[in-house]
mmCIF file of C-alpha atoms in Angstrom:
data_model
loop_
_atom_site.group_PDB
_atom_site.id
_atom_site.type_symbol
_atom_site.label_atom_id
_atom_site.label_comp_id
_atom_site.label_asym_id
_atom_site.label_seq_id
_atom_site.Cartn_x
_atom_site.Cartn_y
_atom_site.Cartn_z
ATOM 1 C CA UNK K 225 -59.812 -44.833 3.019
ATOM 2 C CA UNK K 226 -62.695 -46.569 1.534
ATOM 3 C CA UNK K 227 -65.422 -44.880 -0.223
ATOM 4 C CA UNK K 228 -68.679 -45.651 -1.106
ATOM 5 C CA UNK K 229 -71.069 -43.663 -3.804
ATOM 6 C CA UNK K 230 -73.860 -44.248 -5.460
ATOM 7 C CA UNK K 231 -74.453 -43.370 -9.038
ATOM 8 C CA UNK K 232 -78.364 -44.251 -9.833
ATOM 9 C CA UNK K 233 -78.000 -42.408 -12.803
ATOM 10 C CA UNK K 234 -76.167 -41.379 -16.078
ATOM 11 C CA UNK K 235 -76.190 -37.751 -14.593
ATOM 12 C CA UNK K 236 -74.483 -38.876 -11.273
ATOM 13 C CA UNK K 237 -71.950 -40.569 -13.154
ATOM 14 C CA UNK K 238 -70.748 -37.519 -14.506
ATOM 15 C CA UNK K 239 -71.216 -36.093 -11.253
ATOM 16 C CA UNK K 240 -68.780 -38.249 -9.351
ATOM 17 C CA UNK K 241 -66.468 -39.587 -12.053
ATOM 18 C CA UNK K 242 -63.716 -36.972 -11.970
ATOM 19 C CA UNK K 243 -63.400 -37.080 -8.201
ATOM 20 C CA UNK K 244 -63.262 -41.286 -8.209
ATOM 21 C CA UNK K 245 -60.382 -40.995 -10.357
ATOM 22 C CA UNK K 246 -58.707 -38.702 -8.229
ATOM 23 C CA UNK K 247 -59.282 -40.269 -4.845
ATOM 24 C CA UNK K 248 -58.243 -43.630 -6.515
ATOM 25 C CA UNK K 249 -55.021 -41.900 -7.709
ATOM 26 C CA UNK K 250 -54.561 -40.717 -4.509
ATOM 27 C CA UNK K 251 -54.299 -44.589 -2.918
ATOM 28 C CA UNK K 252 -58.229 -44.828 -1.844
ATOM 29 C CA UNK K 253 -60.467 -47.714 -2.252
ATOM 30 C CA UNK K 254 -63.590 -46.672 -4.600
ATOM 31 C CA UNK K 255 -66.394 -48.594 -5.379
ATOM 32 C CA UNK K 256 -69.634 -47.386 -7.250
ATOM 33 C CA UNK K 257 -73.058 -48.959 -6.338
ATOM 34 C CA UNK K 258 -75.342 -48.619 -9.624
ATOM 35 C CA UNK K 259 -78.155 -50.043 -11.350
ATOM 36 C CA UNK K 260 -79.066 -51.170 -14.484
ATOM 37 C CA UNK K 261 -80.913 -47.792 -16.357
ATOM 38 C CA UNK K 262 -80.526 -46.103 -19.129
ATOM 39 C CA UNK K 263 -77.208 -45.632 -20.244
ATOM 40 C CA UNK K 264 -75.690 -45.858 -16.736
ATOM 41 C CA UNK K 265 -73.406 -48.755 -16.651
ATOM 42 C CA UNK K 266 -72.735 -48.091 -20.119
ATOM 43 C CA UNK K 267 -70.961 -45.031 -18.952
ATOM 44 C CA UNK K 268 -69.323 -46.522 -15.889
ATOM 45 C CA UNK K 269 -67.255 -48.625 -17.929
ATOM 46 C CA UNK K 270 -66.515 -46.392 -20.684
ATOM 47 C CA UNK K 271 -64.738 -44.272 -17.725
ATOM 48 C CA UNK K 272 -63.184 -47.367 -16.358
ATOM 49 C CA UNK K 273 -65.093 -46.833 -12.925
ATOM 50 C CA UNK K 274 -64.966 -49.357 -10.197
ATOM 51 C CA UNK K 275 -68.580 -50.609 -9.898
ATOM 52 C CA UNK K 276 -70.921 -52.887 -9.155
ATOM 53 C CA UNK K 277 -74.640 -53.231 -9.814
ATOM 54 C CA UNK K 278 -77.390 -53.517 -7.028
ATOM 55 C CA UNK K 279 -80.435 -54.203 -9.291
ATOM 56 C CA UNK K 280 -82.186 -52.424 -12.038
ATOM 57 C CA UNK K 281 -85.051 -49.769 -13.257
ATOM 58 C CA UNK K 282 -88.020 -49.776 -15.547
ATOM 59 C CA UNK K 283 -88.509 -47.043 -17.504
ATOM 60 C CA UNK K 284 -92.110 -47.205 -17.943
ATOM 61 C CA UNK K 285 -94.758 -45.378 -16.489
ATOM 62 C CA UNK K 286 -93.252 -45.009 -12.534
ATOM 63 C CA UNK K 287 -95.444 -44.842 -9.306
ATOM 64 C CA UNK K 288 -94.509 -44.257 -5.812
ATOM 65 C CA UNK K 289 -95.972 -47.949 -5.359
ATOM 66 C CA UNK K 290 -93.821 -49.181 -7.918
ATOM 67 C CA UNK K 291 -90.681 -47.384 -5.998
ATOM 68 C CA UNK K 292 -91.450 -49.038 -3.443
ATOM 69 C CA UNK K 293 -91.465 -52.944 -4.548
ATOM 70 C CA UNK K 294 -88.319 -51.818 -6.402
ATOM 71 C CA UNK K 295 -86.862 -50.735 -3.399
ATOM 72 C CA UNK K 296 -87.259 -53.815 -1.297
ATOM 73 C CA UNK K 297 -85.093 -55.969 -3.737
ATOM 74 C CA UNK K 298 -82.344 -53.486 -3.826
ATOM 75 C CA UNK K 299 -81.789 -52.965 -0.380
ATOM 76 C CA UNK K 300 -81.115 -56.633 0.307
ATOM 77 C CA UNK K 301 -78.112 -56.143 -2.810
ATOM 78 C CA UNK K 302 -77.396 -52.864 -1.589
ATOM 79 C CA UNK K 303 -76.879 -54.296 2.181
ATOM 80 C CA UNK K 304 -74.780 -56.912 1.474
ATOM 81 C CA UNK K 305 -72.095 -54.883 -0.746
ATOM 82 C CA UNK K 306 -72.174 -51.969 1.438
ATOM 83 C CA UNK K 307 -71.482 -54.285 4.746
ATOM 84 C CA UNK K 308 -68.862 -56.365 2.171
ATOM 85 C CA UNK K 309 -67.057 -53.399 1.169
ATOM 86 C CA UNK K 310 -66.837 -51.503 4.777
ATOM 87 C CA UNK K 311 -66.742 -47.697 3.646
ATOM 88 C CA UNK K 312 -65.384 -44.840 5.903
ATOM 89 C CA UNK K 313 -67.610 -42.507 4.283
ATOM 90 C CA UNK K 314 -70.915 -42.534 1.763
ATOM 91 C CA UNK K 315 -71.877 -40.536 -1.005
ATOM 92 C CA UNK K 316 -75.332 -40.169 -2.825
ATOM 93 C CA UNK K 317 -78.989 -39.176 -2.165
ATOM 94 C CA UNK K 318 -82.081 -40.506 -1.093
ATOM 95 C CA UNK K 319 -83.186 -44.220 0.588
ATOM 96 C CA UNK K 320 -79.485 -45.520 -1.053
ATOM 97 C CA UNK K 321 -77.386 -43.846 0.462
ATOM 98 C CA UNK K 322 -78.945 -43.376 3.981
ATOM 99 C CA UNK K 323 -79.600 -46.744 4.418
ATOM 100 C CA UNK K 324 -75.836 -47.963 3.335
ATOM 101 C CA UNK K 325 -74.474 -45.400 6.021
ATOM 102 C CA UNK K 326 -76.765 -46.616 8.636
ATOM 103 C CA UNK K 327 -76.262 -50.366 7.957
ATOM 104 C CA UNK K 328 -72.442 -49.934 8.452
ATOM 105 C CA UNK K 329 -72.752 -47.123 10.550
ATOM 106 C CA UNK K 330 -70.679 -45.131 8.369
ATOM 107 C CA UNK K 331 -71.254 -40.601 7.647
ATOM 108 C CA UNK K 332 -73.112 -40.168 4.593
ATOM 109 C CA UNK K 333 -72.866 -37.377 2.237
ATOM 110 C CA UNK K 334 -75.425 -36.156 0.362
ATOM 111 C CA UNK K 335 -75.215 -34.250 -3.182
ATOM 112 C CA UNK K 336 -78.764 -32.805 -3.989
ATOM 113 C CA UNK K 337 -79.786 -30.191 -6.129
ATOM 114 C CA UNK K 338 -83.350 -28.127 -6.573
ATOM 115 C CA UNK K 339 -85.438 -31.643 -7.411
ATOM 116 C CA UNK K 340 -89.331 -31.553 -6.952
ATOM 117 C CA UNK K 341 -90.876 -33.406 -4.328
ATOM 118 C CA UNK K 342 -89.721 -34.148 -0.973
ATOM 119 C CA UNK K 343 -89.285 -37.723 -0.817
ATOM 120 C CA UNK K 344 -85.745 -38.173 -1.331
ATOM 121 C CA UNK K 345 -84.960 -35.217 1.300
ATOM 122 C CA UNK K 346 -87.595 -36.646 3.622
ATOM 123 C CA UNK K 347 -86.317 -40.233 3.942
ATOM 124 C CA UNK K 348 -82.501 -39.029 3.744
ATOM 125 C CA UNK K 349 -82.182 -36.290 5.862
ATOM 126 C CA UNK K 350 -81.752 -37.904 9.607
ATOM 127 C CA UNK K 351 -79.220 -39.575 8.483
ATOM 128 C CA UNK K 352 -76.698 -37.513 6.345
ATOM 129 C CA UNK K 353 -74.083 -35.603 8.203
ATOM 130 C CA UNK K 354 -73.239 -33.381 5.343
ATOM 131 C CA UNK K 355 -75.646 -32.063 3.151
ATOM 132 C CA UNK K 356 -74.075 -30.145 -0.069
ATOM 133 C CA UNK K 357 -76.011 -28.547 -2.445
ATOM 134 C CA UNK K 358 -75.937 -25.299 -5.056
ATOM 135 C CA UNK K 359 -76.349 -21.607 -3.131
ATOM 136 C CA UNK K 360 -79.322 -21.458 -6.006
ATOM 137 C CA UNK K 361 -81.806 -24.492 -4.061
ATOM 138 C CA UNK K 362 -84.198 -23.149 -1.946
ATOM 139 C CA UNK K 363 -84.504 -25.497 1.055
ATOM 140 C CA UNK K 364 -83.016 -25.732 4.205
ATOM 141 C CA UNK K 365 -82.304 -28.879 5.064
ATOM 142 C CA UNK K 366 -80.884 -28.408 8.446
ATOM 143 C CA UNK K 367 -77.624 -27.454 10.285
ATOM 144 C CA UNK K 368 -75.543 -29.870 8.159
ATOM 145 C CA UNK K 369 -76.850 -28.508 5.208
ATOM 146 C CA UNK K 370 -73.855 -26.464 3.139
ATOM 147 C CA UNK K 371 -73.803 -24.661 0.340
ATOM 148 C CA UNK K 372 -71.467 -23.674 -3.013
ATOM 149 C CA UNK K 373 -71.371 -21.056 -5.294
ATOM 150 C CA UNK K 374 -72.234 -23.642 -9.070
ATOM 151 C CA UNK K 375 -74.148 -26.721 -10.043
ATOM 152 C CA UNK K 376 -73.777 -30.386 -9.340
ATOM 153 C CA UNK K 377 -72.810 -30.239 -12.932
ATOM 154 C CA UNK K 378 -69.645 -27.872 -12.169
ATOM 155 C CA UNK K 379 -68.061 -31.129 -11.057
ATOM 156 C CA UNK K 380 -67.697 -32.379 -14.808
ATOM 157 C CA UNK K 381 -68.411 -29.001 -17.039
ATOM 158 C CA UNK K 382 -66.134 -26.470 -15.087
ATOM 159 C CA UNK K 383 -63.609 -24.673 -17.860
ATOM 160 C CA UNK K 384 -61.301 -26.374 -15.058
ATOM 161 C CA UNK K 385 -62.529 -30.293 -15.903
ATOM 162 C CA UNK K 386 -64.214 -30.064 -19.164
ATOM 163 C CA UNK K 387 -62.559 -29.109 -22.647
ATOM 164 C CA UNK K 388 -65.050 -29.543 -25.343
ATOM 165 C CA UNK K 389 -63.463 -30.979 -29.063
ATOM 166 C CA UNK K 390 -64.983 -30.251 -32.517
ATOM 167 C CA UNK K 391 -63.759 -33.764 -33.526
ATOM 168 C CA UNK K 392 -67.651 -34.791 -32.372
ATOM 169 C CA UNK K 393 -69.081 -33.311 -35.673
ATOM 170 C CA UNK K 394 -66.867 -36.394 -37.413
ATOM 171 C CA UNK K 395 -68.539 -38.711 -35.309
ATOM 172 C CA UNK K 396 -72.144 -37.016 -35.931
ATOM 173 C CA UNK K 397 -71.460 -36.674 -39.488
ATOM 174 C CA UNK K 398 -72.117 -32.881 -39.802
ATOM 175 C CA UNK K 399 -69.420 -30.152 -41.732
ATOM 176 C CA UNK K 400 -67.685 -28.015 -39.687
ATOM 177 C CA UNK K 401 -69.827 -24.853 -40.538
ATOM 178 C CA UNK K 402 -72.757 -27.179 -40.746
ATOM 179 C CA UNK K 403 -75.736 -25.810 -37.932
ATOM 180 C CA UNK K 404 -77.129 -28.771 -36.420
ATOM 181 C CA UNK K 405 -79.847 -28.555 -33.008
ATOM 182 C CA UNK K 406 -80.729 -31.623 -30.409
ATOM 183 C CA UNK K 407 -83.832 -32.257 -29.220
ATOM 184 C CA UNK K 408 -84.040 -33.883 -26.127
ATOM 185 C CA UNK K 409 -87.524 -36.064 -25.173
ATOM 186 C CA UNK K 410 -87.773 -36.867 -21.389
ATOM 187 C CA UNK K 411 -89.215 -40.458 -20.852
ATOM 188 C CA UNK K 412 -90.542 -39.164 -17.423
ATOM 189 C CA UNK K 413 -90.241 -42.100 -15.331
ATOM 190 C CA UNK K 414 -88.561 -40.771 -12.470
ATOM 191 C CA UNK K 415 -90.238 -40.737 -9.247
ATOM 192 C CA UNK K 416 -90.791 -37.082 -9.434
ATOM 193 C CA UNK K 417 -91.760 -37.155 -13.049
ATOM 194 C CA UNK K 418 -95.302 -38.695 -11.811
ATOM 195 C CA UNK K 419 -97.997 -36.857 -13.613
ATOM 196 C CA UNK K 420 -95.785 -34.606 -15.655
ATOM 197 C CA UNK K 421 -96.375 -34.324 -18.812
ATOM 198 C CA UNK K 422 -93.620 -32.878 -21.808
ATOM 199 C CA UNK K 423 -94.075 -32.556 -25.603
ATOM 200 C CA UNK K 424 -96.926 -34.397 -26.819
ATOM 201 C CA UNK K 425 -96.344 -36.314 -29.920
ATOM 202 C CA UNK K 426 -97.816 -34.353 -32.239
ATOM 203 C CA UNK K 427 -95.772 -31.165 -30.942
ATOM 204 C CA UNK K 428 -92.538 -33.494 -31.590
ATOM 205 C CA UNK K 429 -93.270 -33.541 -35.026
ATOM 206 C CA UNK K 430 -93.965 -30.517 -35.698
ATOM 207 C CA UNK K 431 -90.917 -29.089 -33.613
ATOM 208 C CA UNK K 432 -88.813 -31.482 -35.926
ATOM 209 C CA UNK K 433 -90.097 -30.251 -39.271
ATOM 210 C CA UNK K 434 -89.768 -26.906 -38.329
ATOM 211 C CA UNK K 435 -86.701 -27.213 -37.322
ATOM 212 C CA UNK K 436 -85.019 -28.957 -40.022
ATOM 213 C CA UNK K 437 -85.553 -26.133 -41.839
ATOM 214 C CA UNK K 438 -82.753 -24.178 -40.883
ATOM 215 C CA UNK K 439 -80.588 -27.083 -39.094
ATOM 216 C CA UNK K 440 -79.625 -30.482 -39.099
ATOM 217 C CA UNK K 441 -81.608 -32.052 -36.325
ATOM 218 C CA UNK K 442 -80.484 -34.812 -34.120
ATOM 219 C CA UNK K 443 -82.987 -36.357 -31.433
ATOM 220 C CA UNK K 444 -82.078 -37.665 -28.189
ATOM 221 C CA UNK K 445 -85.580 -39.755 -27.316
ATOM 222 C CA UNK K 446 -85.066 -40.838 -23.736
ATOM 223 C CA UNK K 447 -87.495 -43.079 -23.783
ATOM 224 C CA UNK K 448 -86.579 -45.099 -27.350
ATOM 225 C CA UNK K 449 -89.931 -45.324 -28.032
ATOM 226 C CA UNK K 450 -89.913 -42.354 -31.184
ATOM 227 C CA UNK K 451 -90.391 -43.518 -34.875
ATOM 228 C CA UNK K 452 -87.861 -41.009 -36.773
ATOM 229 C CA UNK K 453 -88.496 -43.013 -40.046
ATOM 230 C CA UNK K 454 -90.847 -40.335 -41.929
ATOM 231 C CA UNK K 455 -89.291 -36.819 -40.251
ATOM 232 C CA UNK K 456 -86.415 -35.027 -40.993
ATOM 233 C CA UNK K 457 -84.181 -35.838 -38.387
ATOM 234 C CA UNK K 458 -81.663 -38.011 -37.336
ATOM 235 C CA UNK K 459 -81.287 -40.215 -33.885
ATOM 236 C CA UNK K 460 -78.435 -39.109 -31.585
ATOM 237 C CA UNK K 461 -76.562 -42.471 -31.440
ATOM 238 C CA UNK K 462 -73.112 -41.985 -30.490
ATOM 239 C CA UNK K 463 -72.085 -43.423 -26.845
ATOM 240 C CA UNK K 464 -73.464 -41.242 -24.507
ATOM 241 C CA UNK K 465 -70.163 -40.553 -23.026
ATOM 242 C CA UNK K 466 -69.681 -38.093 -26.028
ATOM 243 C CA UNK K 467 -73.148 -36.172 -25.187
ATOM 244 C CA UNK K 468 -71.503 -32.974 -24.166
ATOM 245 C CA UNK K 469 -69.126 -32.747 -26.845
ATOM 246 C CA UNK K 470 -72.330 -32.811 -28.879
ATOM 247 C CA UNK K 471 -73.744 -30.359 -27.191
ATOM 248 C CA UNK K 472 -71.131 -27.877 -26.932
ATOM 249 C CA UNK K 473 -70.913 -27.937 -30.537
ATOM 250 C CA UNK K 474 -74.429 -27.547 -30.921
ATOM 251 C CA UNK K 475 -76.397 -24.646 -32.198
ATOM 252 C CA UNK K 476 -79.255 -25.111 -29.814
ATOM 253 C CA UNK K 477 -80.387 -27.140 -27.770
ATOM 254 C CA UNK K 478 -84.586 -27.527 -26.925
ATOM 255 C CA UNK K 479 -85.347 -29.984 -24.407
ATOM 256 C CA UNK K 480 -88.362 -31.068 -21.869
ATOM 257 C CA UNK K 481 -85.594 -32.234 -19.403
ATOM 258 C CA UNK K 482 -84.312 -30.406 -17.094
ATOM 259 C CA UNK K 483 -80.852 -31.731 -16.322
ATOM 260 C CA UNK K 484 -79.370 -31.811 -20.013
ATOM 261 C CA UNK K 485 -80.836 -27.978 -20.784
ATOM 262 C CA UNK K 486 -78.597 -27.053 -17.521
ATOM 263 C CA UNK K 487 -75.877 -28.938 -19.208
ATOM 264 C CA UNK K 488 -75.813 -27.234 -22.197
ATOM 265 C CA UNK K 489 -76.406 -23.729 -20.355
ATOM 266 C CA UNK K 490 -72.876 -24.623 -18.329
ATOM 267 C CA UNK K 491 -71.231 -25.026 -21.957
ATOM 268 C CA UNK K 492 -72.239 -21.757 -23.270
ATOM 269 C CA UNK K 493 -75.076 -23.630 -26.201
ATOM 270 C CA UNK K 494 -78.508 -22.153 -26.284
ATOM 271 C CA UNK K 495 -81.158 -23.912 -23.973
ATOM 272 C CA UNK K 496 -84.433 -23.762 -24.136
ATOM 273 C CA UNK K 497 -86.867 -25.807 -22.106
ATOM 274 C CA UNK K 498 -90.687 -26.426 -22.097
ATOM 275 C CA UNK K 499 -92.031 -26.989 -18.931
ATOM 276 C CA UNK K 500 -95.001 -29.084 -20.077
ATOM 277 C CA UNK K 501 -96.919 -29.607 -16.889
ATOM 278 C CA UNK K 502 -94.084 -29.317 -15.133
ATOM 279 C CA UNK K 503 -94.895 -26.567 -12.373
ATOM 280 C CA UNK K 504 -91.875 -26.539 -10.173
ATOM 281 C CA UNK K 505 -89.790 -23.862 -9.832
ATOM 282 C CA UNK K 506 -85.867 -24.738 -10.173
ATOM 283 C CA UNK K 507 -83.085 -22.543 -8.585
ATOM 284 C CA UNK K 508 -81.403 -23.597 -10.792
ATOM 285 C CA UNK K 509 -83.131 -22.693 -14.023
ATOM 286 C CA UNK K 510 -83.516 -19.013 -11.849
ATOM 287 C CA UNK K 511 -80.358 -18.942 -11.529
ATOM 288 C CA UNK K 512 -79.166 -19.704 -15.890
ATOM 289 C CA UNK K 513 -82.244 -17.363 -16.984
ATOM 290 C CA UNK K 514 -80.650 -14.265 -15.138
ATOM 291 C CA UNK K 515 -77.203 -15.240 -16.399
ATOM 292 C CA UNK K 516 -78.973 -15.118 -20.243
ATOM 293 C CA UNK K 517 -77.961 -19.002 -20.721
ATOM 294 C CA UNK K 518 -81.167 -20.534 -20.618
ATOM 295 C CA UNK K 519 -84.386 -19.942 -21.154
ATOM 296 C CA UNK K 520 -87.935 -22.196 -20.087
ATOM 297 C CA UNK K 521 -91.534 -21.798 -21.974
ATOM 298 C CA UNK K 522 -94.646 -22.803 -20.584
ATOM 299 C CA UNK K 523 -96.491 -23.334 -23.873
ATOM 300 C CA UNK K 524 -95.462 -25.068 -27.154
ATOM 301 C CA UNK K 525 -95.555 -22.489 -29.212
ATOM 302 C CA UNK K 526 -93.651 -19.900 -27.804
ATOM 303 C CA UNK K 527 -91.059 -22.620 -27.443
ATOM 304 C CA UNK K 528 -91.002 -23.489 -31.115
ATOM 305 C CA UNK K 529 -91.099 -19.561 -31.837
ATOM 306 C CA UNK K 530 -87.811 -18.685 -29.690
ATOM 307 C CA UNK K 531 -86.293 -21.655 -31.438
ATOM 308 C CA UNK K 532 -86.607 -20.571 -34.759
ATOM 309 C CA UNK K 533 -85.659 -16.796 -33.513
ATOM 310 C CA UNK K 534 -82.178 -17.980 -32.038
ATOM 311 C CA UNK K 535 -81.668 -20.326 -35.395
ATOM 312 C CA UNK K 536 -81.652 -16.653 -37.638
ATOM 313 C CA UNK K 537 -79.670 -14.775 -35.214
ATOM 314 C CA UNK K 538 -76.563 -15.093 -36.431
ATOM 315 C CA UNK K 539 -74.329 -13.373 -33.254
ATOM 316 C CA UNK K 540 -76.616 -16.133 -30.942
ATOM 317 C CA UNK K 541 -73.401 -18.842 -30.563
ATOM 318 C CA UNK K 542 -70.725 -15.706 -29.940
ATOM 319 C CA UNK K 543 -73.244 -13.889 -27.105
ATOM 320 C CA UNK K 544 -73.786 -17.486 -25.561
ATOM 321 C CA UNK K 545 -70.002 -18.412 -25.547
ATOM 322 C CA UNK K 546 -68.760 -15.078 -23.993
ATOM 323 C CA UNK K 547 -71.664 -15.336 -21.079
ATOM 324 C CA UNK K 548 -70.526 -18.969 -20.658
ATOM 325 C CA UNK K 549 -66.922 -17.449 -20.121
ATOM 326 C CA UNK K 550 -68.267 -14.573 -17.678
ATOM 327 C CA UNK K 551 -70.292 -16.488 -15.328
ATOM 328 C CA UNK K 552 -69.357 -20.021 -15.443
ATOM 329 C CA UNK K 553 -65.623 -19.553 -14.831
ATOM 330 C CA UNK K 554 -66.129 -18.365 -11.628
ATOM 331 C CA UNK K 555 -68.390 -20.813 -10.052
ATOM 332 C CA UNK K 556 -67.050 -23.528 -7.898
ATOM 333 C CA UNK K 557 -65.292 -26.462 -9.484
ATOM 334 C CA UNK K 558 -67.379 -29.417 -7.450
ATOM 335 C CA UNK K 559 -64.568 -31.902 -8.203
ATOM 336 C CA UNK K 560 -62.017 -30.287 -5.786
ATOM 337 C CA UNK K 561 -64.786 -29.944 -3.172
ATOM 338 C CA UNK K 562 -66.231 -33.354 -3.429
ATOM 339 C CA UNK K 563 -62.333 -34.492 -3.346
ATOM 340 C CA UNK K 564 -61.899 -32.748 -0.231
ATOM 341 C CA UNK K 565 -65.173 -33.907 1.488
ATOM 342 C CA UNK K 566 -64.011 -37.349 0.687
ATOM 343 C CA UNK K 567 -60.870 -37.019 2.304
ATOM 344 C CA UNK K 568 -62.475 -35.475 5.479
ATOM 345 C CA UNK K 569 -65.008 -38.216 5.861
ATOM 346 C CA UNK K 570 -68.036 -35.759 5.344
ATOM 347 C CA UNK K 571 -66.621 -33.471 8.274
ATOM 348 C CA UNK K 572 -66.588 -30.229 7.442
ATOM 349 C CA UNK K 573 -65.223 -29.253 10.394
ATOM 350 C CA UNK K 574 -61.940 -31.052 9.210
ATOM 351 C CA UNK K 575 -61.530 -28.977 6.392
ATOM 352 C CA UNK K 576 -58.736 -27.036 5.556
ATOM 353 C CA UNK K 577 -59.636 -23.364 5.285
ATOM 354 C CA UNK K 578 -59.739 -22.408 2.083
ATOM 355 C CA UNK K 579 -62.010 -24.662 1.496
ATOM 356 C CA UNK K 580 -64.477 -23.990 4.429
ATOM 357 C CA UNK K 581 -64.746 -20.791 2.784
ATOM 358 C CA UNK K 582 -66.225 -22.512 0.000
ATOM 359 C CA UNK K 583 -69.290 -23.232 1.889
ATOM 360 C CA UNK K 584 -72.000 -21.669 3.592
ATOM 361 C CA UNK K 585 -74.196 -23.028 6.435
ATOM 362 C CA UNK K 586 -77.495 -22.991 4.542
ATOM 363 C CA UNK K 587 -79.551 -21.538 7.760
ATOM 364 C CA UNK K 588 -77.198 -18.241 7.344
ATOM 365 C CA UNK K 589 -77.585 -18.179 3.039
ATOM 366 C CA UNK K 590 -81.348 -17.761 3.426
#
């Protein structure tokens, strides 16, 4: 078989990386259709992935206009190594992948989670024939939508596919008792980042100063645009491959991004989010504050408070670590399903059993 997926981002990397190398150890053509952002290619070579790049993305202040013109140019690349490459089956979300499935008439597979905004469902949906997505999201997106008991994370952070080492604490410099915390600054130039707004400079510094206090402090600035030269704190610069070995090790984590708070949640660290002006509700988020693994603030201060609370509470790491081991153990492992999908060519009628089970027609979950 030949398979398609698209990884816009360093997030779907992780997402899909485990399942390439199996399908490719299991005699199947892979190829992975990126773009130039962030640290996403950077990745896809540090896992040896099979990849090519259909164009690139600014991480400046984003527009739906912008989208757009982007767009255009990356279709054209997109078109040409989708028809090259022939795929029995597609995997991704949004414009990419429906309109590589529909070029080369090929099913399409879809991997979404609880995002804001309906754009990427909107322009997608028609033309997926498998829609997967956590039991936590709260849309229906029609009778090929299916859903799993986890995350799209739980394809790289299940106790099944991810063992964390301590041997990232040499790499960050830090003892082996030594408390450190990541902050996490979210450059906010996705497409449904328009308009949101997270910590505000002067609330970075102060969060920093504070913080150093009790812990080493290591900051993860998304949008490389933070001067770290006159606070107490260090920049996170190890690959990025190495980020959740970091964060498992960490003592907190305080973010105002959601994707890398859910990561730490999955590894049993402390999360903490502010919302900013971030009004959406995740199912996700639901989902980690009930479990105790994550928690989200809506102003600055009572973000800054909590984080200072967990950093004295000694028995925080233990009561985080053994709720890590009761709930995320027996979510699904998204590798062997996404495997499986593969290998059925998005058909969930041609699954095997056991893993039909797995799923749930959305329509009946609600």
């Amino acid at each position: 078989m030949r398979i398609l997926v698209f990884a816009n981002t360093p997030a779907h990397v992780h997402l899909y990386r485990h399942a390439v190398d199996r399908l490719e150890a299991a005699g199947h053509d892979v190829l992975v259709l990126s773009r130039e952002y962030a640290c996403t290619t950077d990745l896809l070579d540090y896992f040896e992935m099979p990849y090519r790049v259909y164009g690139d993305h600014r991480t400046e202040g984003y527009s739906p206009l912008q989208f757009a013109r982007e767009l255009g140019g990356q279709f054209l690349s997109i078109g040409r190594q989708a028809i090259s490459f022939d795929p029995d089956v597609v995997f991704g979300r949004g414009p990419y992948a429906a309109y590589a499935g529909t070029l080369t008439r090929t099913p399409v597979v879809l991997v979404l989670d609880d995002e804001p905004g309906d754009f990427n469902h909107t322009v997608s949906r028609p033309f997926a024939d498998c829609i997967l997505s956590p039991a936590v999201t709260r849309r229906d997106l029609g009778a090929d939508h299916y859903t799993f008991d986890g995350f799209k994370e739980c394809a790289y952070l299940h106790p099944d596919v991810f063992e964390p080492t301590s041997a990232v604490r040499d790499h960050l410099g830090v003892d082996a008792d030594e408390p450190y915390v990541l902050v996490r600054f979210n450059a906010l130039d996705a497409l449904h980042d328009t308009d949101i707004e997270g910590f505000r400079p002067r609330q970075r510094q102060d969060l920093i100063r504070r913080v150093s206090e009790d812990a080493t402090v290591f900051v993860s600035d998304e949008g490389g645009e933070m001067d770290l030269s006159s606070l107490p704190a260090r920049p996170y610069d190890l690959h990025p491959a190495l980020i959740h070995d970091a964060m498992a090790e960490a003592s907190l984590l305080v973010a105002d991004t959601g994707t890398m708070a859910t990561e730490a949640a999955l590894l049993g660290t402390p999360a903490l989010r502010y919302r900013g002006t971030d009004t959406h509700e995740y199912g996700e988020f639901r989902a980690l504050e009930r479990a105790g693994l994550a928690e989200q603030f809506d102003s600055y201060e009572a973000v800054r408070e909590r984080t200072l609370e967990l950093l004295a509470d000694e028995g925080a790491t233990d009561r985080w670590r053994r709720r890590r081991r009761e709930y995320v153990g027996d979510l699904v492992n998204l590798t062997d399903l996404l495997v499986d999908v593969a290998a059925s060519r998005g058909a969930v009628e041609r699954l095997d059993r056991s893993t039909k089970r797995i799923l749930e027609p959305r329509s009946q979950s609600l």
